[in-house]
mmCIF file of N, CA and C in Angstrom:
data_model
loop_
_atom_site.group_PDB
_atom_site.id
_atom_site.type_symbol
_atom_site.label_atom_id
_atom_site.label_comp_id
_atom_site.label_asym_id
_atom_site.label_seq_id
_atom_site.Cartn_x
_atom_site.Cartn_y
_atom_site.Cartn_z
ATOM 1 N N UNK A 1 26.346 -15.996 2.998
ATOM 2 C CA UNK A 1 24.907 -15.748 1.948
ATOM 3 C C UNK A 1 24.600 -16.841 1.363
ATOM 4 N N UNK A 2 23.527 -16.752 2.253
ATOM 5 C CA UNK A 2 22.154 -17.726 1.739
ATOM 6 C C UNK A 2 22.042 -17.705 0.091
ATOM 7 N N UNK A 3 22.229 -19.076 -0.116
ATOM 8 C CA UNK A 3 21.631 -19.017 -1.732
ATOM 9 C C UNK A 3 20.212 -18.555 -2.207
ATOM 10 N N UNK A 4 20.031 -17.865 -3.226
ATOM 11 C CA UNK A 4 18.246 -17.471 -3.093
ATOM 12 C C UNK A 4 17.983 -18.737 -4.668
ATOM 13 N N UNK A 5 16.891 -18.634 -4.342
ATOM 14 C CA UNK A 5 16.688 -19.660 -5.489
ATOM 15 C C UNK A 5 15.135 -18.594 -6.081
ATOM 16 N N UNK A 6 15.185 -19.047 -7.413
ATOM 17 C CA UNK A 6 14.552 -18.951 -8.671
ATOM 18 C C UNK A 6 12.754 -20.744 -8.528
ATOM 19 N N UNK A 7 12.017 -20.454 -9.038
ATOM 20 C CA UNK A 7 11.563 -21.754 -8.694
ATOM 21 C C UNK A 7 10.499 -21.712 -10.300
ATOM 22 N N UNK A 8 10.578 -22.324 -10.648
ATOM 23 C CA UNK A 8 9.791 -22.470 -11.917
ATOM 24 C C UNK A 8 8.647 -23.006 -12.016
ATOM 25 N N UNK A 9 7.699 -23.266 -12.208
ATOM 26 C CA UNK A 9 6.486 -24.509 -12.007
ATOM 27 C C UNK A 9 6.981 -25.710 -11.677
ATOM 28 N N UNK A 10 7.651 -26.103 -12.999
ATOM 29 C CA UNK A 10 8.103 -27.701 -12.671
ATOM 30 C C UNK A 10 8.679 -27.859 -11.874
ATOM 31 N N UNK A 11 9.507 -27.101 -11.146
ATOM 32 C CA UNK A 11 10.533 -27.516 -9.784
ATOM 33 C C UNK A 11 9.045 -27.088 -8.446
ATOM 34 N N UNK A 12 8.612 -25.714 -8.518
ATOM 35 C CA UNK A 12 7.555 -25.685 -7.322
ATOM 36 C C UNK A 12 6.342 -26.689 -6.696
ATOM 37 N N UNK A 13 5.657 -27.186 -8.374
ATOM 38 C CA UNK A 13 4.761 -27.806 -8.208
ATOM 39 C C UNK A 13 4.869 -29.366 -6.832
ATOM 40 N N UNK A 14 5.758 -29.649 -7.858
ATOM 41 C CA UNK A 14 6.578 -31.135 -6.559
ATOM 42 C C UNK A 14 6.473 -30.695 -5.866
ATOM 43 N N UNK A 15 7.841 -29.403 -5.897
ATOM 44 C CA UNK A 15 8.055 -28.878 -3.711
ATOM 45 C C UNK A 15 6.768 -28.443 -3.635
ATOM 46 N N UNK A 16 5.682 -28.665 -3.738
ATOM 47 C CA UNK A 16 5.024 -27.874 -3.244
ATOM 48 C C UNK A 16 3.771 -29.325 -2.006
ATOM 49 N N UNK A 17 3.717 -30.126 -2.841
ATOM 50 C CA UNK A 17 3.840 -31.460 -2.622
ATOM 51 C C UNK A 17 4.224 -31.683 -1.753
ATOM 52 N N UNK A 18 5.152 -31.826 -1.603
ATOM 53 C CA UNK A 18 6.481 -32.203 -0.942
ATOM 54 C C UNK A 18 6.564 -31.235 0.845
ATOM 55 N N UNK A 19 6.658 -30.305 0.070
ATOM 56 C CA UNK A 19 6.536 -29.079 1.324
ATOM 57 C C UNK A 19 4.391 -30.091 2.289
ATOM 58 N N UNK A 20 3.388 -30.012 1.695
ATOM 59 C CA UNK A 20 2.283 -30.842 2.001
ATOM 60 C C UNK A 20 3.187 -31.540 3.071
ATOM 61 N N UNK A 21 3.397 -32.691 1.707
ATOM 62 C CA UNK A 21 3.647 -33.798 2.826
ATOM 63 C C UNK A 21 4.884 -34.101 3.575
ATOM 64 N N UNK A 22 5.245 -33.319 4.313
ATOM 65 C CA UNK A 22 6.169 -33.243 5.129
ATOM 66 C C UNK A 22 7.649 -33.751 4.561
ATOM 67 N N UNK A 23 7.542 -33.890 3.007
ATOM 68 C CA UNK A 23 9.642 -34.923 2.723
ATOM 69 C C UNK A 23 10.364 -33.877 2.536
ATOM 70 N N UNK A 24 9.954 -32.312 2.669
ATOM 71 C CA UNK A 24 11.138 -31.411 2.859
ATOM 72 C C UNK A 24 10.540 -30.313 3.667
ATOM 73 N N UNK A 25 11.394 -29.852 4.252
ATOM 74 C CA UNK A 25 11.038 -28.597 5.553
ATOM 75 C C UNK A 25 10.326 -27.240 5.218
ATOM 76 N N UNK A 26 9.184 -26.555 4.878
ATOM 77 C CA UNK A 26 8.705 -25.371 4.463
ATOM 78 C C UNK A 26 10.114 -24.288 5.060
ATOM 79 N N UNK A 27 10.920 -24.138 5.598
ATOM 80 C CA UNK A 27 11.810 -23.324 5.835
ATOM 81 C C UNK A 27 12.545 -22.991 4.067
ATOM 82 N N UNK A 28 12.587 -24.015 3.122
ATOM 83 C CA UNK A 28 13.369 -24.186 2.257
ATOM 84 C C UNK A 28 12.721 -23.249 1.453
ATOM 85 N N UNK A 29 11.602 -22.984 2.128
ATOM 86 C CA UNK A 29 11.167 -21.566 0.674
ATOM 87 C C UNK A 29 11.574 -20.407 1.077
ATOM 88 N N UNK A 30 12.065 -19.982 2.386
ATOM 89 C CA UNK A 30 12.675 -18.716 2.518
ATOM 90 C C UNK A 30 13.754 -17.995 1.819
ATOM 91 N N UNK A 31 14.078 -18.495 1.310
ATOM 92 C CA UNK A 31 14.794 -18.051 0.341
ATOM 93 C C UNK A 31 14.641 -18.777 -1.178
ATOM 94 N N UNK A 32 13.580 -18.429 -1.491
ATOM 95 C CA UNK A 32 12.841 -19.165 -1.977
ATOM 96 C C UNK A 32 11.791 -18.269 -3.094
ATOM 97 N N UNK A 33 12.552 -17.618 -4.942
ATOM 98 C CA UNK A 33 11.179 -16.416 -5.655
ATOM 99 C C UNK A 33 10.603 -16.876 -6.549
ATOM 100 N N UNK A 34 9.204 -16.684 -6.748
ATOM 101 C CA UNK A 34 8.516 -17.114 -8.547
ATOM 102 C C UNK A 34 8.564 -15.957 -8.628
ATOM 103 N N UNK A 35 8.205 -16.014 -10.161
ATOM 104 C CA UNK A 35 6.932 -14.411 -10.796
ATOM 105 C C UNK A 35 6.384 -14.747 -10.727
ATOM 106 N N UNK A 36 6.036 -13.730 -10.879
ATOM 107 C CA UNK A 36 3.967 -13.544 -10.618
ATOM 108 C C UNK A 36 3.302 -13.918 -11.792
ATOM 109 N N UNK A 37 3.853 -14.681 -12.737
ATOM 110 C CA UNK A 37 3.367 -15.278 -13.923
ATOM 111 C C UNK A 37 2.958 -16.572 -13.203
ATOM 112 N N UNK A 38 4.618 -17.388 -12.620
ATOM 113 C CA UNK A 38 4.044 -19.093 -11.926
ATOM 114 C C UNK A 38 2.247 -18.887 -11.674
ATOM 115 N N UNK A 39 2.014 -18.335 -10.789
ATOM 116 C CA UNK A 39 0.625 -18.713 -9.795
ATOM 117 C C UNK A 39 -0.371 -19.051 -11.163
ATOM 118 N N UNK A 40 -0.019 -18.735 -11.910
ATOM 119 C CA UNK A 40 -1.052 -19.037 -13.415
ATOM 120 C C UNK A 40 -0.564 -20.109 -13.889
ATOM 121 N N UNK A 41 0.478 -20.998 -13.729
ATOM 122 C CA UNK A 41 0.692 -21.679 -14.419
ATOM 123 C C UNK A 41 0.738 -22.799 -13.759
ATOM 124 N N UNK A 42 0.581 -22.821 -12.758
ATOM 125 C CA UNK A 42 0.858 -23.700 -11.028
ATOM 126 C C UNK A 42 -1.531 -23.898 -11.224
ATOM 127 N N UNK A 43 -2.168 -23.177 -11.493
ATOM 128 C CA UNK A 43 -3.399 -23.394 -11.208
ATOM 129 C C UNK A 43 -3.473 -23.590 -12.627
ATOM 130 N N UNK A 44 -3.068 -24.041 -13.563
ATOM 131 C CA UNK A 44 -3.152 -25.079 -14.630
ATOM 132 C C UNK A 44 -2.988 -25.648 -14.508
ATOM 133 N N UNK A 45 -1.789 -26.208 -13.927
ATOM 134 C CA UNK A 45 -1.705 -28.065 -13.562
ATOM 135 C C UNK A 45 -1.942 -28.329 -12.746
ATOM 136 N N UNK A 46 -2.757 -27.407 -11.397
ATOM 137 C CA UNK A 46 -4.176 -28.249 -10.495
ATOM 138 C C UNK A 46 -5.144 -28.751 -11.488
ATOM 139 N N UNK A 47 -4.930 -27.406 -11.921
ATOM 140 C CA UNK A 47 -7.099 -27.684 -12.994
ATOM 141 C C UNK A 47 -6.368 -28.985 -14.141
ATOM 142 N N UNK A 48 -5.296 -29.798 -13.901
ATOM 143 C CA UNK A 48 -5.080 -29.852 -14.979
ATOM 144 C C UNK A 48 -5.292 -31.535 -15.012
ATOM 145 N N UNK A 49 -4.458 -31.708 -13.511
ATOM 146 C CA UNK A 49 -4.920 -32.741 -12.156
ATOM 147 C C UNK A 49 -5.418 -32.849 -12.135
ATOM 148 N N UNK A 50 -6.879 -32.304 -11.196
ATOM 149 C CA UNK A 50 -7.686 -32.524 -11.506
ATOM 150 C C UNK A 50 -9.552 -32.970 -12.058
ATOM 151 N N UNK A 51 -8.747 -32.164 -13.423
ATOM 152 C CA UNK A 51 -10.281 -32.493 -13.992
ATOM 153 C C UNK A 51 -9.752 -33.074 -15.703
ATOM 154 N N UNK A 52 -7.761 -33.112 -15.747
ATOM 155 C CA UNK A 52 -7.971 -33.962 -17.459
ATOM 156 C C UNK A 52 -7.489 -35.218 -16.815
ATOM 157 N N UNK A 53 -7.010 -35.221 -15.284
ATOM 158 C CA UNK A 53 -5.884 -37.110 -15.502
ATOM 159 C C UNK A 53 -6.526 -37.311 -13.856
ATOM 160 N N UNK A 54 -7.800 -36.423 -13.019
ATOM 161 C CA UNK A 54 -9.126 -37.559 -12.223
ATOM 162 C C UNK A 54 -7.621 -37.368 -11.221
ATOM 163 N N UNK A 55 -6.329 -37.420 -10.830
ATOM 164 C CA UNK A 55 -5.601 -37.326 -9.974
ATOM 165 C C UNK A 55 -5.767 -36.589 -8.130
ATOM 166 N N UNK A 56 -6.368 -35.390 -8.507
ATOM 167 C CA UNK A 56 -6.761 -33.929 -7.359
ATOM 168 C C UNK A 56 -8.046 -34.046 -8.023
ATOM 169 N N UNK A 57 -8.267 -35.187 -6.218
ATOM 170 C CA UNK A 57 -9.835 -35.157 -5.656
ATOM 171 C C UNK A 57 -10.093 -33.394 -5.275
ATOM 172 N N UNK A 58 -10.194 -32.566 -4.661
ATOM 173 C CA UNK A 58 -10.019 -31.097 -4.220
ATOM 174 C C UNK A 58 -9.234 -30.084 -4.624
ATOM 175 N N UNK A 59 -9.700 -29.513 -5.928
ATOM 176 C CA UNK A 59 -8.463 -29.280 -6.238
ATOM 177 C C UNK A 59 -8.174 -27.756 -5.727
ATOM 178 N N UNK A 60 -9.821 -27.285 -4.938
ATOM 179 C CA UNK A 60 -9.486 -26.010 -4.291
ATOM 180 C C UNK A 60 -8.645 -25.904 -2.729
ATOM 181 N N UNK A 61 -9.303 -26.980 -2.114
ATOM 182 C CA UNK A 61 -8.165 -27.105 -1.032
ATOM 183 C C UNK A 61 -6.501 -27.355 -1.386
ATOM 184 N N UNK A 62 -6.553 -28.163 -2.496
ATOM 185 C CA UNK A 62 -5.535 -28.157 -3.064
ATOM 186 C C UNK A 62 -4.625 -26.305 -3.092
ATOM 187 N N UNK A 63 -5.003 -25.978 -4.115
ATOM 188 C CA UNK A 63 -4.675 -24.678 -4.340
ATOM 189 C C UNK A 63 -4.394 -23.899 -3.028
ATOM 190 N N UNK A 64 -5.669 -23.920 -2.141
ATOM 191 C CA UNK A 64 -5.516 -22.910 -0.676
ATOM 192 C C UNK A 64 -4.149 -23.052 -0.185
ATOM 193 N N UNK A 65 -4.164 -24.927 -0.694
ATOM 194 C CA UNK A 65 -2.995 -25.367 0.728
ATOM 195 C C UNK A 65 -1.829 -24.576 0.655
ATOM 196 N N UNK A 66 -1.845 -24.649 -1.237
ATOM 197 C CA UNK A 66 -0.326 -23.446 -2.091
ATOM 198 C C UNK A 66 -0.183 -22.348 -1.638
ATOM 199 N N UNK A 67 -0.682 -22.219 -2.023
ATOM 200 C CA UNK A 67 -1.146 -20.048 -1.510
ATOM 201 C C UNK A 67 -0.971 -20.084 -0.228
ATOM 202 N N UNK A 68 -0.881 -20.638 0.862
ATOM 203 C CA UNK A 68 -0.852 -20.645 2.226
ATOM 204 C C UNK A 68 1.244 -20.456 2.298
ATOM 205 N N UNK A 69 1.090 -21.193 1.722
ATOM 206 C CA UNK A 69 2.770 -21.930 1.463
ATOM 207 C C UNK A 69 3.630 -20.391 0.578
ATOM 208 N N UNK A 70 2.572 -20.505 -1.141
ATOM 209 C CA UNK A 70 3.930 -19.524 -2.074
ATOM 210 C C UNK A 70 3.772 -17.807 -1.262
ATOM 211 N N UNK A 71 2.280 -17.912 -0.214
ATOM 212 C CA UNK A 71 2.073 -16.492 0.100
ATOM 213 C C UNK A 71 3.981 -16.322 1.486
ATOM 214 N N UNK A 72 4.456 -17.107 1.303
ATOM 215 C CA UNK A 72 5.933 -16.822 1.935
ATOM 216 C C UNK A 72 7.025 -17.715 1.010
ATOM 217 N N UNK A 73 6.997 -16.603 0.643
ATOM 218 C CA UNK A 73 7.679 -16.464 -0.912
ATOM 219 C C UNK A 73 8.263 -14.989 -1.810
ATOM 220 N N UNK A 74 8.931 -15.208 -2.120
ATOM 221 C CA UNK A 74 9.712 -13.670 -2.431
ATOM 222 C C UNK A 74 8.460 -13.986 -3.958
ATOM 223 N N UNK A 75 8.083 -12.492 -4.345
ATOM 224 C CA UNK A 75 7.343 -13.016 -6.231
ATOM 225 C C UNK A 75 7.763 -11.512 -6.240
ATOM 226 N N UNK A 76 8.532 -12.185 -7.840
ATOM 227 C CA UNK A 76 9.162 -11.199 -8.426
ATOM 228 C C UNK A 76 8.575 -11.111 -10.054
ATOM 229 N N UNK A 77 9.257 -9.566 -10.210
ATOM 230 C CA UNK A 77 8.415 -9.002 -11.841
ATOM 231 C C UNK A 77 9.017 -9.419 -12.265
ATOM 232 N N UNK A 78 8.901 -8.793 -13.961
ATOM 233 C CA UNK A 78 9.838 -8.924 -15.125
ATOM 234 C C UNK A 78 9.828 -8.064 -15.394
ATOM 235 N N UNK A 79 11.269 -6.759 -15.477
ATOM 236 C CA UNK A 79 11.142 -5.305 -14.740
ATOM 237 C C UNK A 79 11.642 -4.922 -16.655
ATOM 238 N N UNK A 80 12.245 -5.428 -17.446
ATOM 239 C CA UNK A 80 13.062 -6.140 -18.122
ATOM 240 C C UNK A 80 12.388 -6.671 -19.679
ATOM 241 N N UNK A 81 11.650 -6.139 -20.498
ATOM 242 C CA UNK A 81 10.911 -6.983 -20.927
ATOM 243 C C UNK A 81 11.768 -7.088 -22.528
ATOM 244 N N UNK A 82 12.537 -6.728 -23.412
ATOM 245 C CA UNK A 82 12.701 -6.133 -24.057
ATOM 246 C C UNK A 82 14.382 -6.636 -24.051
ATOM 247 N N UNK A 83 14.533 -6.905 -22.871
ATOM 248 C CA UNK A 83 15.930 -7.742 -22.059
ATOM 249 C C UNK A 83 15.786 -9.425 -22.493
ATOM 250 N N UNK A 84 14.444 -9.162 -22.145
ATOM 251 C CA UNK A 84 13.370 -11.107 -21.818
ATOM 252 C C UNK A 84 13.289 -11.164 -24.059
ATOM 253 N N UNK A 85 12.991 -10.181 -23.904
ATOM 254 C CA UNK A 85 13.597 -10.817 -26.194
ATOM 255 C C UNK A 85 14.560 -11.254 -26.117
ATOM 256 N N UNK A 86 15.105 -9.960 -25.986
ATOM 257 C CA UNK A 86 16.679 -10.939 -25.953
ATOM 258 C C UNK A 86 17.613 -11.558 -26.166
ATOM 259 N N UNK A 87 17.056 -11.715 -24.519
ATOM 260 C CA UNK A 87 17.620 -13.526 -24.066
ATOM 261 C C UNK A 87 16.396 -14.501 -25.331
ATOM 262 N N UNK A 88 15.247 -14.927 -25.397
ATOM 263 C CA UNK A 88 14.013 -14.649 -25.767
ATOM 264 C C UNK A 88 15.094 -15.580 -27.408
ATOM 265 N N UNK A 89 15.856 -14.687 -28.367
ATOM 266 C CA UNK A 89 16.332 -14.547 -29.413
ATOM 267 C C UNK A 89 17.943 -15.250 -29.077
ATOM 268 N N UNK A 90 18.530 -14.402 -28.707
ATOM 269 C CA UNK A 90 19.835 -15.119 -28.228
ATOM 270 C C UNK A 90 19.882 -16.979 -27.699
ATOM 271 N N UNK A 91 19.266 -16.829 -27.171
ATOM 272 C CA UNK A 91 19.160 -18.021 -26.553
ATOM 273 C C UNK A 91 18.186 -19.734 -27.567
ATOM 274 N N UNK A 92 17.977 -18.926 -27.827
ATOM 275 C CA UNK A 92 16.436 -19.993 -29.025
ATOM 276 C C UNK A 92 15.476 -20.490 -27.538
ATOM 277 N N UNK A 93 15.421 -19.342 -26.964
ATOM 278 C CA UNK A 93 14.160 -19.933 -25.528
ATOM 279 C C UNK A 93 11.964 -19.085 -26.381
ATOM 280 N N UNK A 94 11.529 -19.579 -25.620
ATOM 281 C CA UNK A 94 10.342 -18.862 -25.786
ATOM 282 C C UNK A 94 10.994 -17.331 -24.981
ATOM 283 N N UNK A 95 9.279 -16.756 -25.228
ATOM 284 C CA UNK A 95 9.075 -15.865 -24.254
ATOM 285 C C UNK A 95 9.407 -15.887 -23.198
ATOM 286 N N UNK A 96 8.441 -16.839 -22.426
ATOM 287 C CA UNK A 96 7.963 -16.769 -21.595
ATOM 288 C C UNK A 96 9.165 -17.595 -20.485
ATOM 289 N N UNK A 97 10.432 -18.440 -21.046
ATOM 290 C CA UNK A 97 11.169 -19.328 -20.581
ATOM 291 C C UNK A 97 11.960 -18.222 -19.667
ATOM 292 N N UNK A 98 12.346 -16.706 -21.097
ATOM 293 C CA UNK A 98 13.202 -16.239 -21.207
ATOM 294 C C UNK A 98 13.000 -15.711 -20.348
ATOM 295 N N UNK A 99 11.763 -15.558 -19.313
ATOM 296 C CA UNK A 99 11.655 -14.494 -18.229
ATOM 297 C C UNK A 99 12.493 -14.989 -16.544
ATOM 298 N N UNK A 100 12.028 -16.639 -16.600
ATOM 299 C CA UNK A 100 13.041 -17.385 -15.563
ATOM 300 C C UNK A 100 13.920 -16.318 -15.975
ATOM 301 N N UNK A 101 15.017 -17.224 -17.166
ATOM 302 C CA UNK A 101 16.595 -16.696 -16.843
ATOM 303 C C UNK A 101 16.912 -15.342 -17.126
ATOM 304 N N UNK A 102 15.744 -14.349 -17.173
ATOM 305 C CA UNK A 102 15.853 -13.007 -17.438
ATOM 306 C C UNK A 102 16.243 -12.979 -14.926
ATOM 307 N N UNK A 103 15.578 -13.442 -14.517
ATOM 308 C CA UNK A 103 14.754 -12.910 -13.070
ATOM 309 C C UNK A 103 15.894 -13.741 -12.622
ATOM 310 N N UNK A 104 17.113 -14.857 -12.665
ATOM 311 C CA UNK A 104 17.722 -15.681 -11.870
ATOM 312 C C UNK A 104 18.664 -15.257 -12.638
ATOM 313 N N UNK A 105 19.143 -14.650 -13.484
ATOM 314 C CA UNK A 105 20.135 -14.723 -14.245
ATOM 315 C C UNK A 105 21.005 -12.617 -13.360
ATOM 316 N N UNK A 106 19.510 -12.366 -13.621
ATOM 317 C CA UNK A 106 20.030 -10.579 -13.070
ATOM 318 C C UNK A 106 19.673 -10.332 -11.588
ATOM 319 N N UNK A 107 19.158 -11.190 -10.442
ATOM 320 C CA UNK A 107 19.638 -11.128 -10.217
ATOM 321 C C UNK A 107 20.242 -11.951 -8.917
ATOM 322 N N UNK A 108 21.109 -13.297 -9.839
ATOM 323 C CA UNK A 108 22.457 -13.465 -8.810
ATOM 324 C C UNK A 108 21.734 -14.909 -8.473
ATOM 325 N N UNK A 109 19.695 -15.392 -8.946
ATOM 326 C CA UNK A 109 19.902 -16.320 -8.612
ATOM 327 C C UNK A 109 19.725 -17.792 -9.640
ATOM 328 N N UNK A 110 19.981 -18.561 -8.612
ATOM 329 C CA UNK A 110 19.965 -19.997 -8.936
ATOM 330 C C UNK A 110 18.251 -20.618 -9.719
ATOM 331 N N UNK A 111 17.478 -21.060 -10.829
ATOM 332 C CA UNK A 111 17.458 -21.224 -11.361
ATOM 333 C C UNK A 111 16.814 -22.996 -10.983
ATOM 334 N N UNK A 112 16.257 -22.939 -10.722
ATOM 335 C CA UNK A 112 15.579 -23.840 -10.386
ATOM 336 C C UNK A 112 13.972 -24.970 -11.220
ATOM 337 N N UNK A 113 14.502 -26.151 -11.816
ATOM 338 C CA UNK A 113 13.670 -26.696 -13.048
ATOM 339 C C UNK A 113 13.666 -27.869 -12.939
ATOM 340 N N UNK A 114 12.863 -28.843 -14.066
ATOM 341 C CA UNK A 114 12.387 -29.470 -14.333
ATOM 342 C C UNK A 114 12.989 -29.642 -16.396
ATOM 343 N N UNK A 115 12.551 -28.285 -16.906
ATOM 344 C CA UNK A 115 13.239 -28.215 -17.593
ATOM 345 C C UNK A 115 14.510 -28.354 -18.705
ATOM 346 N N UNK A 116 14.157 -29.031 -19.250
ATOM 347 C CA UNK A 116 15.623 -29.370 -20.692
ATOM 348 C C UNK A 116 16.388 -27.892 -20.384
ATOM 349 N N UNK A 117 15.603 -27.572 -21.535
ATOM 350 C CA UNK A 117 15.991 -26.470 -22.031
ATOM 351 C C UNK A 117 16.721 -25.708 -21.313
ATOM 352 N N UNK A 118 15.813 -25.376 -20.895
ATOM 353 C CA UNK A 118 16.473 -24.190 -19.624
ATOM 354 C C UNK A 118 17.704 -24.329 -19.021
ATOM 355 N N UNK A 119 17.581 -25.884 -18.165
ATOM 356 C CA UNK A 119 18.404 -26.555 -17.834
ATOM 357 C C UNK A 119 20.175 -26.529 -18.388
ATOM 358 N N UNK A 120 19.850 -26.202 -20.127
ATOM 359 C CA UNK A 120 21.001 -25.796 -19.844
ATOM 360 C C UNK A 120 21.435 -25.157 -20.657
ATOM 361 N N UNK A 121 20.576 -23.562 -20.953
ATOM 362 C CA UNK A 121 20.443 -22.302 -21.704
ATOM 363 C C UNK A 121 20.070 -21.260 -20.883
ATOM 364 N N UNK A 122 19.741 -21.067 -19.272
ATOM 365 C CA UNK A 122 20.400 -20.696 -18.233
ATOM 366 C C UNK A 122 21.824 -20.557 -17.022
ATOM 367 N N UNK A 123 22.756 -19.486 -16.960
ATOM 368 C CA UNK A 123 23.853 -19.712 -17.165
ATOM 369 C C UNK A 123 23.660 -20.582 -14.903
ATOM 370 N N UNK A 124 23.148 -20.474 -14.325
ATOM 371 C CA UNK A 124 22.478 -21.380 -13.288
ATOM 372 C C UNK A 124 21.332 -21.744 -12.876
ATOM 373 N N UNK A 125 20.425 -23.469 -14.191
ATOM 374 C CA UNK A 125 19.900 -23.699 -13.258
ATOM 375 C C UNK A 125 20.253 -24.976 -13.396
ATOM 376 N N UNK A 126 19.955 -25.459 -11.789
ATOM 377 C CA UNK A 126 19.829 -26.821 -11.117
ATOM 378 C C UNK A 126 18.221 -27.345 -11.363
ATOM 379 N N UNK A 127 18.248 -28.833 -11.222
ATOM 380 C CA UNK A 127 17.417 -29.973 -10.601
ATOM 381 C C UNK A 127 17.183 -29.885 -8.803
ATOM 382 N N UNK A 128 15.489 -29.454 -9.003
ATOM 383 C CA UNK A 128 15.232 -29.771 -7.217
ATOM 384 C C UNK A 128 16.048 -30.991 -6.315
ATOM 385 N N UNK A 129 16.616 -32.126 -6.747
ATOM 386 C CA UNK A 129 16.937 -32.245 -5.957
ATOM 387 C C UNK A 129 17.909 -32.491 -5.385
ATOM 388 N N UNK A 130 18.427 -31.882 -6.782
ATOM 389 C CA UNK A 130 20.325 -31.379 -6.433
ATOM 390 C C UNK A 130 20.410 -30.715 -5.487
ATOM 391 N N UNK A 131 19.319 -29.568 -5.650
ATOM 392 C CA UNK A 131 19.592 -27.886 -4.674
ATOM 393 C C UNK A 131 18.997 -29.233 -3.312
ATOM 394 N N UNK A 132 17.756 -30.487 -3.095
ATOM 395 C CA UNK A 132 17.640 -30.561 -1.303
ATOM 396 C C UNK A 132 18.908 -31.591 -1.418
ATOM 397 N N UNK A 133 19.005 -32.359 -2.054
ATOM 398 C CA UNK A 133 20.781 -33.421 -1.723
ATOM 399 C C UNK A 133 21.447 -32.431 -0.788
ATOM 400 N N UNK A 134 21.517 -31.453 -1.621
ATOM 401 C CA UNK A 134 22.808 -30.290 -0.767
ATOM 402 C C UNK A 134 22.501 -29.878 0.107
ATOM 403 N N UNK A 135 21.555 -29.323 0.698
ATOM 404 C CA UNK A 135 21.048 -28.916 1.913
ATOM 405 C C UNK A 135 21.204 -29.918 2.690
ATOM 406 N N UNK A 136 20.906 -31.166 3.098
ATOM 407 C CA UNK A 136 20.604 -32.245 3.873
ATOM 408 C C UNK A 136 22.477 -32.660 4.027
#
């Protein structure tokens, strides 16, 4: 059985650039999921890099290209907000971060993140490099 992954924005954002520059094969995303709210955070990251940090010259093109890639991923929705709150309270996480933990753990996905708190508090969380190195 193929491993399934849930990516938060801290991992998704650099992954999308790696796919666009052909450092990572786009096939990686066939077993990857995001939360429906991830796209909003992704948009904010692009906006920040364009507007504040001046690292992106054409944010519309970047968003367009990212959305083409993301359309090949599966989007998950949280279904039990009470359980998300329970995780937040028990593990001392934000409600937002707890949504990732809830979906990853309830569906048996590996959470891919660079967030050190999530890496420590989610039962099956890994950094992007750990997964990419395993696949090569």
